[in-house]
């Protein structure tokens, strides 16, 4: 395909403008860093923005699954500190982490029955969007903290 000189200059100019706009978008998207978890209701679902989220299933065990949503800032590391040695009747716990809109889990770990306090890295480099952390057990008596 052959373009006239004017058309090719116009196309180059449009590509330069698009490239400049794409580079400037990230400069406007920066947010101040906070260390406090703030619950945000979204379609009757609580989403925690940064900080830490306490998980307490000592007296109310998980039967099936429990879902927590957290939104760490871009570039942060999402970790889980968990104790599955609360009750001898507790089962192994499967933890699945899915990125916002993802079809498959980004990470899946299994915490053995009776395991003492252990730290796991769930996501090394968060993308600034919501992550769904699902705990699957039957029954699951455990406590933990999701934190960045």
Short mmCIF file of C-alpha atoms in Angstrom, two decimals:
data_model
loop_
_atom_site.label_atom_id
_atom_site.label_comp_id
_atom_site.label_asym_id
_atom_site.label_seq_id
_atom_site.Cartn_x
_atom_site.Cartn_y
_atom_site.Cartn_z
CA UNK A 1 0.00 0.00 0.00
CA UNK A 2 1.37 3.38 -0.99
CA UNK A 3 0.48 6.58 0.89
CA UNK A 4 1.01 10.09 -0.32
CA UNK A 5 3.63 12.20 1.40
CA UNK A 6 0.96 14.22 3.26
CA UNK A 7 -0.84 11.06 4.41
CA UNK A 8 2.37 9.44 5.64
CA UNK A 9 3.34 12.60 7.59
CA UNK A 10 -0.13 12.70 9.14
CA UNK A 11 0.08 9.02 10.09
CA UNK A 12 3.52 9.53 11.66
CA UNK A 13 2.24 12.55 13.62
CA UNK A 14 -0.74 10.56 14.93
CA UNK A 15 1.56 7.72 16.00
CA UNK A 16 3.87 10.17 17.83
CA UNK A 17 0.90 11.73 19.67
CA UNK A 18 -0.44 8.28 20.64
CA UNK A 19 2.99 7.25 21.94
CA UNK A 20 3.34 10.45 23.98
CA UNK A 21 -0.11 9.96 25.50
CA UNK A 22 0.64 6.34 26.41
CA UNK A 23 3.85 7.37 28.18
CA UNK A 24 2.15 10.15 30.16
CA UNK A 25 -0.75 8.02 31.47
CA UNK A 26 1.32 6.31 34.17
CA UNK A 27 2.50 9.68 35.53
CA UNK A 28 -1.09 10.68 36.30
CA UNK A 29 -2.06 7.31 37.80
CA UNK A 30 0.26 7.43 40.83
CA UNK A 31 -1.38 7.28 44.25
CA UNK A 32 -0.09 8.04 47.72
CA UNK A 33 1.01 4.96 49.68
CA UNK A 34 -1.10 4.06 52.72
CA UNK A 35 -0.53 1.31 55.26
CA UNK A 36 -4.12 1.09 56.45
CA UNK A 37 -6.60 -1.46 55.09
CA UNK A 38 -9.77 0.29 53.99
CA UNK A 39 -12.85 -1.80 53.21
CA UNK A 40 -14.68 -0.67 50.08
CA UNK A 41 -18.11 -2.07 49.25
CA UNK A 42 -18.42 -3.08 45.61
CA UNK A 43 -21.64 -4.85 44.57
CA UNK A 44 -22.17 -6.10 48.16
CA UNK A 45 -18.60 -7.47 48.25
CA UNK A 46 -16.03 -6.03 50.57
CA UNK A 47 -12.69 -5.18 48.97
CA UNK A 48 -9.77 -4.15 51.13
CA UNK A 49 -7.44 -1.54 49.68
CA UNK A 50 -3.83 -2.10 50.80
CA UNK A 51 -2.62 -2.68 54.33
CA UNK A 52 -3.53 -5.94 56.03
CA UNK A 53 -6.67 -8.05 56.31
CA UNK A 54 -7.19 -10.25 59.38
CA UNK A 55 -8.62 -13.71 58.77
CA UNK A 56 -10.13 -15.44 61.80
CA UNK A 57 -11.79 -18.84 61.48
CA UNK A 58 -11.06 -20.17 64.99
CA UNK A 59 -14.70 -20.47 66.02
CA UNK A 60 -16.40 -20.19 62.65
CA UNK A 61 -14.64 -22.77 60.45
CA UNK A 62 -14.61 -22.62 56.67
CA UNK A 63 -16.83 -25.32 55.19
CA UNK A 64 -16.43 -25.02 51.45
CA UNK A 65 -14.79 -21.69 50.71
CA UNK A 66 -14.21 -18.22 52.17
CA UNK A 67 -13.35 -15.37 49.82
CA UNK A 68 -11.40 -12.21 50.57
CA UNK A 69 -10.65 -9.44 48.07
CA UNK A 70 -7.67 -7.12 48.44
CA UNK A 71 -6.34 -4.36 46.18
CA UNK A 72 -2.63 -3.72 46.78
CA UNK A 73 -0.85 -0.89 44.98
CA UNK A 74 1.07 -1.62 41.81
CA UNK A 75 4.46 -3.21 42.45
CA UNK A 76 3.72 -4.39 46.01
CA UNK A 77 4.15 -7.97 47.24
CA UNK A 78 1.03 -9.74 48.56
CA UNK A 79 1.80 -12.17 51.40
CA UNK A 80 -0.11 -14.52 53.67
CA UNK A 81 0.81 -15.39 57.26
CA UNK A 82 -1.33 -18.35 58.37
CA UNK A 83 -1.65 -20.81 61.25
CA UNK A 84 -3.51 -24.09 60.57
CA UNK A 85 -2.69 -25.59 63.96
CA UNK A 86 -5.63 -24.05 65.85
CA UNK A 87 -7.86 -27.13 66.13
CA UNK A 88 -6.96 -30.81 65.61
CA UNK A 89 -10.16 -31.28 63.58
CA UNK A 90 -8.98 -28.80 60.92
CA UNK A 91 -8.41 -30.08 57.39
CA UNK A 92 -5.74 -29.05 54.89
CA UNK A 93 -6.45 -25.65 53.34
CA UNK A 94 -6.14 -24.80 49.67
CA UNK A 95 -5.49 -21.12 48.92
CA UNK A 96 -6.14 -19.81 45.41
CA UNK A 97 -5.22 -16.28 44.31
CA UNK A 98 -6.85 -14.91 41.17
CA UNK A 99 -6.21 -11.55 39.53
CA UNK A 100 -9.17 -9.32 38.76
CA UNK A 101 -10.99 -10.78 35.77
CA UNK A 102 -8.75 -13.84 35.62
CA UNK A 103 -10.09 -17.24 34.71
CA UNK A 104 -7.34 -19.28 36.35
CA UNK A 105 -5.64 -18.92 39.68
CA UNK A 106 -2.34 -17.02 39.55
CA UNK A 107 -1.12 -19.07 42.49
CA UNK A 108 -2.44 -22.11 44.36
CA UNK A 109 -0.93 -23.40 47.60
CA UNK A 110 -1.98 -26.13 50.01
CA UNK A 111 -1.43 -25.63 53.71
CA UNK A 112 -1.15 -29.02 55.42
CA UNK A 113 -3.30 -29.95 58.37
CA UNK A 114 -1.69 -28.97 61.69
CA UNK A 115 0.92 -26.59 60.20
CA UNK A 116 2.14 -23.88 62.56
CA UNK A 117 2.54 -20.23 61.59
CA UNK A 118 4.02 -20.00 58.09
CA UNK A 119 4.49 -17.12 55.67
CA UNK A 120 3.70 -17.47 51.96
CA UNK A 121 4.30 -15.02 49.11
CA UNK A 122 1.14 -15.02 47.02
CA UNK A 123 1.96 -12.39 44.35
CA UNK A 124 5.49 -10.99 43.79
CA UNK A 125 4.55 -7.92 41.76
CA UNK A 126 0.94 -6.75 42.14
CA UNK A 127 -0.66 -4.91 39.24
CA UNK A 128 -2.74 -2.43 41.28
CA UNK A 129 -6.01 -4.27 40.70
CA UNK A 130 -8.21 -6.44 42.90
CA UNK A 131 -7.00 -9.93 43.83
CA UNK A 132 -9.43 -12.59 45.02
CA UNK A 133 -8.00 -14.89 47.69
CA UNK A 134 -10.10 -18.02 48.20
CA UNK A 135 -9.60 -20.39 51.14
CA UNK A 136 -11.02 -23.88 50.54
CA UNK A 137 -11.36 -26.35 53.43
CA UNK A 138 -13.83 -28.69 55.16
CA UNK A 139 -13.64 -27.84 58.02
CA UNK A 140 -10.94 -25.19 58.20
CA UNK A 141 -10.07 -23.82 61.62
CA UNK A 142 -7.31 -21.28 61.03
CA UNK A 143 -6.18 -17.69 61.55
CA UNK A 144 -4.09 -15.53 59.28
CA UNK A 145 -3.24 -12.14 57.84
CA UNK A 146 -3.18 -11.05 54.20
CA UNK A 147 -0.74 -8.16 53.94
CA UNK A 148 1.49 -6.14 51.61
#
